Tab-separated table of C-alpha atoms and ligand atoms in Angstrom:
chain	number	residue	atom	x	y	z
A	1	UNK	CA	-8.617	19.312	19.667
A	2	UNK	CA	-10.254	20.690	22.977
A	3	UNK	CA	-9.129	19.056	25.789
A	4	UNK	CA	-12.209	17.289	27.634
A	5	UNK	CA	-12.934	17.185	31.120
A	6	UNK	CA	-10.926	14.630	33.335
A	7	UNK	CA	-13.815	13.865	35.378
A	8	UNK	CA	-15.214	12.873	32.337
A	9	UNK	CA	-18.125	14.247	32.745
A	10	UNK	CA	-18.560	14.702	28.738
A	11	UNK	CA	-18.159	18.881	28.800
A	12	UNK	CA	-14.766	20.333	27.641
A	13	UNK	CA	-11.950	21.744	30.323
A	14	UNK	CA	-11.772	25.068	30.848
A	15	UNK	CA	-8.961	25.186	33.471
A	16	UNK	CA	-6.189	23.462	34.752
A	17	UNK	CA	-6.310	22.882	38.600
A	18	UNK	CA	-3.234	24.309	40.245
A	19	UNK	CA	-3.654	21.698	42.824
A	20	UNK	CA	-3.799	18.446	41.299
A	21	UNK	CA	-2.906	19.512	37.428
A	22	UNK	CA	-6.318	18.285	36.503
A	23	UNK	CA	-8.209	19.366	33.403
A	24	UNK	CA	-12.065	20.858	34.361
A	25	UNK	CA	-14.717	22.423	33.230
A	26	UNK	CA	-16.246	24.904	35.274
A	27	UNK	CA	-19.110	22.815	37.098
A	28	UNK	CA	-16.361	19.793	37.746
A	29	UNK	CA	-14.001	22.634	39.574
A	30	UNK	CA	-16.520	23.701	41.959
A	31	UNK	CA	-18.085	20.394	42.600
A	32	UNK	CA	-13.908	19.390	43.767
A	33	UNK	CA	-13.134	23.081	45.431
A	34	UNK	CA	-16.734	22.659	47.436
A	35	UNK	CA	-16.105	19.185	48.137
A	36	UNK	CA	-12.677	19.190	49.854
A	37	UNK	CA	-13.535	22.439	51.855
A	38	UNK	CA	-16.722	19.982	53.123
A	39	UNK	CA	-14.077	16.902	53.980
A	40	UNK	CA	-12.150	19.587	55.731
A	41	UNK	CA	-14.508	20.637	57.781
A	42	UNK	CA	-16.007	17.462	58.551
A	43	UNK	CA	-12.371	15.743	59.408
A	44	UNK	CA	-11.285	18.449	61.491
A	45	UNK	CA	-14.458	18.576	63.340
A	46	UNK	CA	-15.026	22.448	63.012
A	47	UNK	CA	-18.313	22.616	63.708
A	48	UNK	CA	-21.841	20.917	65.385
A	49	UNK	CA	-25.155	21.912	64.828
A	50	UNK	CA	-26.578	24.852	65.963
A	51	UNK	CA	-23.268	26.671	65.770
A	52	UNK	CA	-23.796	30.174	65.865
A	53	UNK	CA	-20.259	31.212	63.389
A	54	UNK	CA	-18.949	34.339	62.881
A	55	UNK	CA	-17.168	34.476	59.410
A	56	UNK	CA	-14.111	37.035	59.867
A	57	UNK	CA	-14.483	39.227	56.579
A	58	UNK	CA	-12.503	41.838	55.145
A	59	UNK	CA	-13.801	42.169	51.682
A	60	UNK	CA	-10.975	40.976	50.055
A	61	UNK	CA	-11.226	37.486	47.865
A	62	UNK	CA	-10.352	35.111	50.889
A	63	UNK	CA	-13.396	35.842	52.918
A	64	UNK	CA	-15.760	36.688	50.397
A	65	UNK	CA	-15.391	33.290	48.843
A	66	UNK	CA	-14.989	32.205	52.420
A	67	UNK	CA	-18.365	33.632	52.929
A	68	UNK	CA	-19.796	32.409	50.270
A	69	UNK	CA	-18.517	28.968	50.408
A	70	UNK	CA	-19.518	28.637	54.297
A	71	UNK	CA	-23.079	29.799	52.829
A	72	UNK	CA	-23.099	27.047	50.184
A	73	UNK	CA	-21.902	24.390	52.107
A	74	UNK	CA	-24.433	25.135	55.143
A	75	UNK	CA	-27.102	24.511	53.119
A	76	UNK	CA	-26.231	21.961	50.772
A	77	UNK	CA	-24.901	19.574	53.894
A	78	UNK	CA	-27.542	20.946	56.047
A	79	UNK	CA	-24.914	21.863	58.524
A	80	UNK	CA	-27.249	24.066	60.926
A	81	UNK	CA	-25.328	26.727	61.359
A	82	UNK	CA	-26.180	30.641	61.935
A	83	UNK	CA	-23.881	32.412	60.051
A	84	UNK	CA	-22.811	36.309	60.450
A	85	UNK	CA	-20.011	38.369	58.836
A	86	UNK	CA	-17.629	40.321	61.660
A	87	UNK	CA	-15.628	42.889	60.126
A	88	UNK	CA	-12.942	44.888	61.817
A	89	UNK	CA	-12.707	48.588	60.365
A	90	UNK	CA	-8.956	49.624	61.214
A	91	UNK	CA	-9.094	52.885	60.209
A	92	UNK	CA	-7.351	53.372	56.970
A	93	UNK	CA	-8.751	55.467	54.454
A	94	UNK	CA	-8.702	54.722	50.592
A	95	UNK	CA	-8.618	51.175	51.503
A	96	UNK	CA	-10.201	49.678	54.522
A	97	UNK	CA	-13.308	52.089	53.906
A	98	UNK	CA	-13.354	51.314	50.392
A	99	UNK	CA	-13.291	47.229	51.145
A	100	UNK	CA	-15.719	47.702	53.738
A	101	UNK	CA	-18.352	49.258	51.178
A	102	UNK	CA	-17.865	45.301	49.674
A	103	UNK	CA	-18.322	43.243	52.790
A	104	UNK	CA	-21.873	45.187	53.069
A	105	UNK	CA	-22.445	44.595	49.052
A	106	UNK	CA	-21.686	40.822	50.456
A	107	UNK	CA	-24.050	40.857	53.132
A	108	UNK	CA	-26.594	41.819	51.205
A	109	UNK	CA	-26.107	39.490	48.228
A	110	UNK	CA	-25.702	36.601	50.629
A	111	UNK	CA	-28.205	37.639	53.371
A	112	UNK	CA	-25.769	37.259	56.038
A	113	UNK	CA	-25.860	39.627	58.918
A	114	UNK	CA	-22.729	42.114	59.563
A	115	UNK	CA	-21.217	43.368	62.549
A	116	UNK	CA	-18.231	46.062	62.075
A	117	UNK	CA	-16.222	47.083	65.270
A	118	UNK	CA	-13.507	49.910	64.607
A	119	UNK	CA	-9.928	50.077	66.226
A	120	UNK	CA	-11.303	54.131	66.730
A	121	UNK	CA	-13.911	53.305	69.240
A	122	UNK	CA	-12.325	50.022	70.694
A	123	UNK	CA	-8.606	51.790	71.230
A	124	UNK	CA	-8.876	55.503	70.237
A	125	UNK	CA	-6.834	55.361	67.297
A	126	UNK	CA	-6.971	54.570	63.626
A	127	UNK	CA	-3.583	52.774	61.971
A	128	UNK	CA	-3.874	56.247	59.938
A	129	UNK	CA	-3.124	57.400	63.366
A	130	UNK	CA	-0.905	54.837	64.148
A	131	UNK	CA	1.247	55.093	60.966
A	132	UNK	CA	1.568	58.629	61.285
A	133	UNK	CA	3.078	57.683	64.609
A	134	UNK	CA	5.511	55.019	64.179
A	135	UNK	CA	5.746	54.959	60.254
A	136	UNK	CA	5.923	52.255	58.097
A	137	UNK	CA	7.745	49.479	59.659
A	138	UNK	CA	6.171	48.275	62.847
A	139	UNK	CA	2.503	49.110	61.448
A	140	UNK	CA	1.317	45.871	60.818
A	141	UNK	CA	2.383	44.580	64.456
A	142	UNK	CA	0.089	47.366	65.703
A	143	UNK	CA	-2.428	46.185	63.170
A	144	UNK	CA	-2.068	42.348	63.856
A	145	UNK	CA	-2.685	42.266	67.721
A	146	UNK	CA	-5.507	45.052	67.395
A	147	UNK	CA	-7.156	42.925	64.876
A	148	UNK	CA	-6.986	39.681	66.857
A	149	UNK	CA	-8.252	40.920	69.409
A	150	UNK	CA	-10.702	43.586	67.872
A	151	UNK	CA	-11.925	39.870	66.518
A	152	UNK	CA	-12.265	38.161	69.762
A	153	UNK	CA	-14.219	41.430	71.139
A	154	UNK	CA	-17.008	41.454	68.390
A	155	UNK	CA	-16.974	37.318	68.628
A	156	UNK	CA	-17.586	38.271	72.721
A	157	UNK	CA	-20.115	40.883	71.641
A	158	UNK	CA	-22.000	38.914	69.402
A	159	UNK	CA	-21.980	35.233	71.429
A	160	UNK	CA	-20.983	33.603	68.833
A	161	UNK	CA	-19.481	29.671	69.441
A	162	UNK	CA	-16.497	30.096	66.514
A	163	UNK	CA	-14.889	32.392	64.098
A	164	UNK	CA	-14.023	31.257	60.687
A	165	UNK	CA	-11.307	32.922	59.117
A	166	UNK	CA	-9.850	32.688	55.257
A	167	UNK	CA	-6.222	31.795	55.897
A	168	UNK	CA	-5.467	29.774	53.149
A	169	UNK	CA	-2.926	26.761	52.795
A	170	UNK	CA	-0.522	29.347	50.995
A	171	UNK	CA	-0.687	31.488	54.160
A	172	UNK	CA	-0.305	28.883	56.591
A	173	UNK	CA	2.431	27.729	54.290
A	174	UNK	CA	4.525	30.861	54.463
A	175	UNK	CA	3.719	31.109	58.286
A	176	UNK	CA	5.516	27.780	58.961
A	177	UNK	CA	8.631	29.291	56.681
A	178	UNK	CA	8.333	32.779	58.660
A	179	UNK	CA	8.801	30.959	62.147
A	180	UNK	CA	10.801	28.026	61.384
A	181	UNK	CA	13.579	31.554	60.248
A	182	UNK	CA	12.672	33.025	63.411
A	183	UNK	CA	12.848	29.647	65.606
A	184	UNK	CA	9.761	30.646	67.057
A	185	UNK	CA	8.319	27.242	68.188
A	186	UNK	CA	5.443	27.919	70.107
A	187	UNK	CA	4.119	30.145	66.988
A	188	UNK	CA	5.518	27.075	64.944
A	189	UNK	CA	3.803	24.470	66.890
A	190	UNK	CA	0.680	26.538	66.109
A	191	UNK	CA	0.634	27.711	62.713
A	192	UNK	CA	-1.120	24.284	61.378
A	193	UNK	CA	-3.756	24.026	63.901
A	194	UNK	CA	-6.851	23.992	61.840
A	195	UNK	CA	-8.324	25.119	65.186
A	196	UNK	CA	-6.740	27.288	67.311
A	197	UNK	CA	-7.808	29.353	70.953
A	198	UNK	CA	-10.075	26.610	72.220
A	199	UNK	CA	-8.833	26.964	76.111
A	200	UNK	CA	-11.393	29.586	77.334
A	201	UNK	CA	-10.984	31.725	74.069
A	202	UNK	CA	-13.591	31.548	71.625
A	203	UNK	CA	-12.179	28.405	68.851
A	204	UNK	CA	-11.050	30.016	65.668
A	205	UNK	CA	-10.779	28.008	62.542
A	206	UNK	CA	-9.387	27.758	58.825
A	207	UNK	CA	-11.691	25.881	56.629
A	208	UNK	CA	-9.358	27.262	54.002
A	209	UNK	CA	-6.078	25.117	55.429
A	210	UNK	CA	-5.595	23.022	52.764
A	211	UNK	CA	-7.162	25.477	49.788
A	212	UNK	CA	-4.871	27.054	47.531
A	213	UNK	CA	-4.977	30.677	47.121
A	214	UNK	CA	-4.641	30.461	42.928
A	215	UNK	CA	-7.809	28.106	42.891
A	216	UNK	CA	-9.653	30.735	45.766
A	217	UNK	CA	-9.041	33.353	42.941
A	218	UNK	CA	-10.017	30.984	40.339
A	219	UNK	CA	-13.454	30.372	41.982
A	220	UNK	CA	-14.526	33.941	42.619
A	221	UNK	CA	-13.186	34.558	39.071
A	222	UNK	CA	-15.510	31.921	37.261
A	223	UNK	CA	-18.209	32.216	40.137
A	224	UNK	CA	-18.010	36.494	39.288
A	225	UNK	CA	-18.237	36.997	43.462
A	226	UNK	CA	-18.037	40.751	44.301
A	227	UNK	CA	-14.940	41.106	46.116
A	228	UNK	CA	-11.544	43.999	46.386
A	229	UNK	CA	-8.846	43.441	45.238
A	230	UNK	CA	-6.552	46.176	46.366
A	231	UNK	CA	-3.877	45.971	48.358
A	232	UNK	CA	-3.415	47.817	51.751
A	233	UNK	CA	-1.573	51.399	51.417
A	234	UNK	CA	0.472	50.223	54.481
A	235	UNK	CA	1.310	46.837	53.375
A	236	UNK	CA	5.268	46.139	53.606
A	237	UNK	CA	5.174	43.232	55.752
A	238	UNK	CA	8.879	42.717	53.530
A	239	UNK	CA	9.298	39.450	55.906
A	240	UNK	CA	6.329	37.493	54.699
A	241	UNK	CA	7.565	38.831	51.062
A	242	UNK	CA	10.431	37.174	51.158
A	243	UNK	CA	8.780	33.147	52.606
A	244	UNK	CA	5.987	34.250	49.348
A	245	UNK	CA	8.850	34.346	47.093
A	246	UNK	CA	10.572	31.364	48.427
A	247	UNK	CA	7.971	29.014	48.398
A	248	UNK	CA	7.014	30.145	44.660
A	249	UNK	CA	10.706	28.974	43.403
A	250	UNK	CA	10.196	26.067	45.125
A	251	UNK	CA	6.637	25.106	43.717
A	252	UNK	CA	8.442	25.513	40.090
A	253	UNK	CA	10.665	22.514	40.621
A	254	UNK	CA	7.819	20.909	43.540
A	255	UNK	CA	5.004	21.130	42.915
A	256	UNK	CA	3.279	20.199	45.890
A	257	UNK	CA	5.431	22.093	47.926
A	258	UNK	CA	2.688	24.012	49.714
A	259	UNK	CA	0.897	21.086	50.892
A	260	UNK	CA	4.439	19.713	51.792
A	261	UNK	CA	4.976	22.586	53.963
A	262	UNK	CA	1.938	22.108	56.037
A	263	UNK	CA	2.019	18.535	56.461
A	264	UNK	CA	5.818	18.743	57.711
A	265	UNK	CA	4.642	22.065	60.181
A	266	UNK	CA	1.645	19.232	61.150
A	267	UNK	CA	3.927	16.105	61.808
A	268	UNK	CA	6.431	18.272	63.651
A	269	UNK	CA	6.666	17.218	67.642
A	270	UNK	CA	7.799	19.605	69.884
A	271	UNK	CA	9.966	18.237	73.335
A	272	UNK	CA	8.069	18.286	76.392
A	273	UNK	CA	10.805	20.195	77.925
A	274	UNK	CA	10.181	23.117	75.137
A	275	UNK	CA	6.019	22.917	76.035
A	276	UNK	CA	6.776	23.477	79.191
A	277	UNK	CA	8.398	26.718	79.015
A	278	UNK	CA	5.650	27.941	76.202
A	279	UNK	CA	3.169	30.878	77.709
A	280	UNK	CA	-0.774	29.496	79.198
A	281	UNK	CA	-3.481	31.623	78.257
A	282	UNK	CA	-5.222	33.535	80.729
A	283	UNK	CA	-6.807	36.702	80.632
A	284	UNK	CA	-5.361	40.276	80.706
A	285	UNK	CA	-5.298	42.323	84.067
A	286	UNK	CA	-5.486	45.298	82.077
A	287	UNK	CA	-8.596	44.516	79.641
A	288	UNK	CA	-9.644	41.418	80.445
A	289	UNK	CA	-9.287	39.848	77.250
A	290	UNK	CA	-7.237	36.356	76.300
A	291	UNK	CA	-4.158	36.834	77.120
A	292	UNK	CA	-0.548	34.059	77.433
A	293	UNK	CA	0.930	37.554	79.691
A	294	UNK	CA	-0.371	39.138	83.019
A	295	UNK	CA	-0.625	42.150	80.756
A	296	UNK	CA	-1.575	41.799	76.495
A	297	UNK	CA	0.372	42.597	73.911
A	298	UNK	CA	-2.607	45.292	73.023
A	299	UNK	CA	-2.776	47.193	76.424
A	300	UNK	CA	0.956	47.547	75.820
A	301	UNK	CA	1.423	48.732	72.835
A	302	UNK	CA	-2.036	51.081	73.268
A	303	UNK	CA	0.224	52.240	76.793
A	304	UNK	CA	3.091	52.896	74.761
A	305	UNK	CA	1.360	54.817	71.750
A	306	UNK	CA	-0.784	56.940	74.467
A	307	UNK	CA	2.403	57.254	76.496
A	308	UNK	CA	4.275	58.500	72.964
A	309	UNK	CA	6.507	55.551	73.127
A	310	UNK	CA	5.496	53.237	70.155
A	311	UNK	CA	8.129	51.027	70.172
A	312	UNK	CA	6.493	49.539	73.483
A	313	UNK	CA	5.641	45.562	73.163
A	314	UNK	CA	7.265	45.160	69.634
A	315	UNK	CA	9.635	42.305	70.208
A	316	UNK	CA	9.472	38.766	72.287
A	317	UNK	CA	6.048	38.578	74.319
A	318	UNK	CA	8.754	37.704	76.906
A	319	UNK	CA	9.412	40.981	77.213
A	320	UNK	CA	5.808	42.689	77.999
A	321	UNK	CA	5.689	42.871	81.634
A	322	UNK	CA	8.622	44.690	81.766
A	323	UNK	CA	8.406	48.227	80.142
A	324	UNK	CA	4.551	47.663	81.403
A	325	UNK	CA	5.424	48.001	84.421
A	326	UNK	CA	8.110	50.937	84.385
A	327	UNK	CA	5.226	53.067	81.713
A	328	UNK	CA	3.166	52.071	85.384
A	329	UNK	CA	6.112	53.092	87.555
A	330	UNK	CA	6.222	56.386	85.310
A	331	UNK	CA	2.764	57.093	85.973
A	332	UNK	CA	3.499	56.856	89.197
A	333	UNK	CA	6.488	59.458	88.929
A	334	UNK	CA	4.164	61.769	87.223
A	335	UNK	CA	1.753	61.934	90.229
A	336	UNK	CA	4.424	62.373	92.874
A	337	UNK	CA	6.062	65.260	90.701
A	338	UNK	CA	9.227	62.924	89.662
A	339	UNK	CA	8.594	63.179	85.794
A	340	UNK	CA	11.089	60.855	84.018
A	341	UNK	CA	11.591	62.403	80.442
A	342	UNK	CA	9.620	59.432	78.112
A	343	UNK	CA	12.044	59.074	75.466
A	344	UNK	CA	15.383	59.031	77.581
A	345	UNK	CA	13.619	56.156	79.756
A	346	UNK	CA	12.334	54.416	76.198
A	347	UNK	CA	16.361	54.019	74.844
A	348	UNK	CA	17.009	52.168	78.494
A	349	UNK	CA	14.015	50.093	78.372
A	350	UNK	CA	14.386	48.296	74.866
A	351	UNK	CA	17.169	46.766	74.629
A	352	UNK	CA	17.208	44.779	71.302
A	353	UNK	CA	14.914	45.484	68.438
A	354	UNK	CA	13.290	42.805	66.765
A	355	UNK	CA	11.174	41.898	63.556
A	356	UNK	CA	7.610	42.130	63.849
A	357	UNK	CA	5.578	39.523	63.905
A	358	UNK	CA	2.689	40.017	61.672
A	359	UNK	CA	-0.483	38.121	62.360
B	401	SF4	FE1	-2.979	46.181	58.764
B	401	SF4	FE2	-0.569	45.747	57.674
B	401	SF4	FE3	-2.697	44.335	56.871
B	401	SF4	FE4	-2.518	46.936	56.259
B	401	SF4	S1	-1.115	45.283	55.566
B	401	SF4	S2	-4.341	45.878	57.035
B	401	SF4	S3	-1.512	47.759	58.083
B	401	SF4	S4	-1.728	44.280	58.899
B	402	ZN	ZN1	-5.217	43.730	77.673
């Protein structure tokens, strides 16, 4: 006997809602996906009227439905905001260009305006570039800070008020696992903020926070949204691989565990004596962008790949000002005729090598 709809709305279920368990039909699973995105954006304030939002889009199914949903919702709740899709083109051919060619698809189909800034005219090099530098592992640290703040740039450019992004609750759910491993508190502290940046940078948020990635795909799926579905060519990111996998066994014997996750990562107080000793933002002396350091993570690690020392500003932010300052000091060398041979002074410089921290 078909199952009917819990919501018993008359019409037979279709699927079962990872979430909740729930049996739907199609028409009952958006009206619940829509409708909690909506309570999530009205509890956590995200937005007032006459917002001007920039929606943070790659192409891939997280922003496309996040695009899609932000379109819906805007007009259904008469939300009054302007919406336009920022897209950051990092350079990697056979997938970035390829996605990219869907994000326009999208702004057409949704009659949302695009902007695209590339890492090649923001920091003269591609991560093809990049990769072919430093290889595989350290890539997507490169690729993390450039893309924050390749984000904040087109957000400056464009004037917008916020940027949406499509991290979803099983992303902010492996975050919390990834720096609860590393002990990293102030990242910890963080990681559940459903708005983030608000001192002097521009607010970013995640209307996605409590969404779960299977029911994201299950929308575009039933909804047929054009999105890609490929996965980066440079994509080891092994550490975030392994919190994936964990939470998954988990979720097979709890199966709220995601949610769990982010409500413990939200209920978690940090000493006052630990807040004290976490980094202010300010703004970099070298670009002039947000920065927590006199000098940003990007102008270091664009110093150290122009410099031919990659390795530069992977590791503790703690440790920035220091090989900043000696690739400065260098520099210096080079003018008075006292040129220090790059690598030699790289092996005394970085001490301990750590695990990149992917965005
Ligand atoms: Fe960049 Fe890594 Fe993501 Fe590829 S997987 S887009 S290299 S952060
Ligand atoms: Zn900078």
């Amino acid at each position: 006997m078909p199952v009917q709809c819990t919501a018993d709305c008359g019409k037979k279920a279709i699927l079962k809602r990872p979430k909740t368990g729930d049996a739907l039909c199609k028409d009952c699973f958006y009206f619940a996906f829509e409708t909690e995105i909506h309570f999530t954006i009205v509890k956590g304030k995200l937005f007032k009227k006459g917002d001007y939002v920039a929606i943070g889009a790659s192409g891939g199914k997280d922003s496309t439905v996040l695009a899609y949903i932000m379109k819906t919702l805007n007009q259904k709740y008469n939300y009054g905001l302007k919406l336009v899709l920022l897209s950051i083109d990092e350079g990697i051919t056979g997938y970035r260009d390829d996605s990219l060619e869907t994000v326009k698809r999208n702004r057409d189909q949704y009659g949302i305006p695009l902007k695209i800034l590339s890492y090649d005219d923001l920091y003269g090099w591609t991560m093809d570039k990049i990769v072919s530098q430093v290889g595989l592992k350290n890539n997507c640290t490169f690729c993390g800070v450039f893309r924050r703040q390749a984000l904040d740039r087109g957000a400056m450019q464009l004037e917008v008020d916020k940027i949406v992004t499509g991290h979803n609750a099983d992303d902010i759910a492996e975050t919390v696992i990834m720096n609860i491993l590393r002990g990293d508190i102030a990242r910890l502290q963080r990681c559940t903020a459903i708005t983030t940046g608000s001192e002097g940078a521009i607010p970013r948020c995640k209307p996605f926070k409590y969404t779960y990635e299977k029911e994201i795909v299950m929308y575009a799926y039933f909804k047929k949204l054009d999105y890609f579905s490929t996965e980066c060519i440079y994509s080891p990111n092994a550490y975030r691989g392994y919190a994936r996998s964990y939470i998954k066994e988990v979720e097979k014997i709890r199966p709220s565990a995601i949610i769990d996750i982010i409500h413990s990562g939200e209920q978690l107080n940090v000493k006052e004596q630990v807040k004290s000793r976490m980094p202010t933002q300010g703004t970099c002396k070298e670009c002039g962008y947000i920065s927590s350091q006199d000098i940003c993570k990007a102008c270091v690690m664009l110093a150290g790949l122009n410099k031919g020392l990659p390795q530069l500003g992977i590791g503790k932010s703690s440790k920035h000002k220091k090989p900043l300052q000696i690739i400065l000091d260098e520099k210096t060398a080079e003018e008075n005729g006292t040129v220090v041979n790059a690598r030699e002074l790289a092996g005394k410089i970085l001490g301990s090598y750590t695990e990149p921290i992917p965005s």
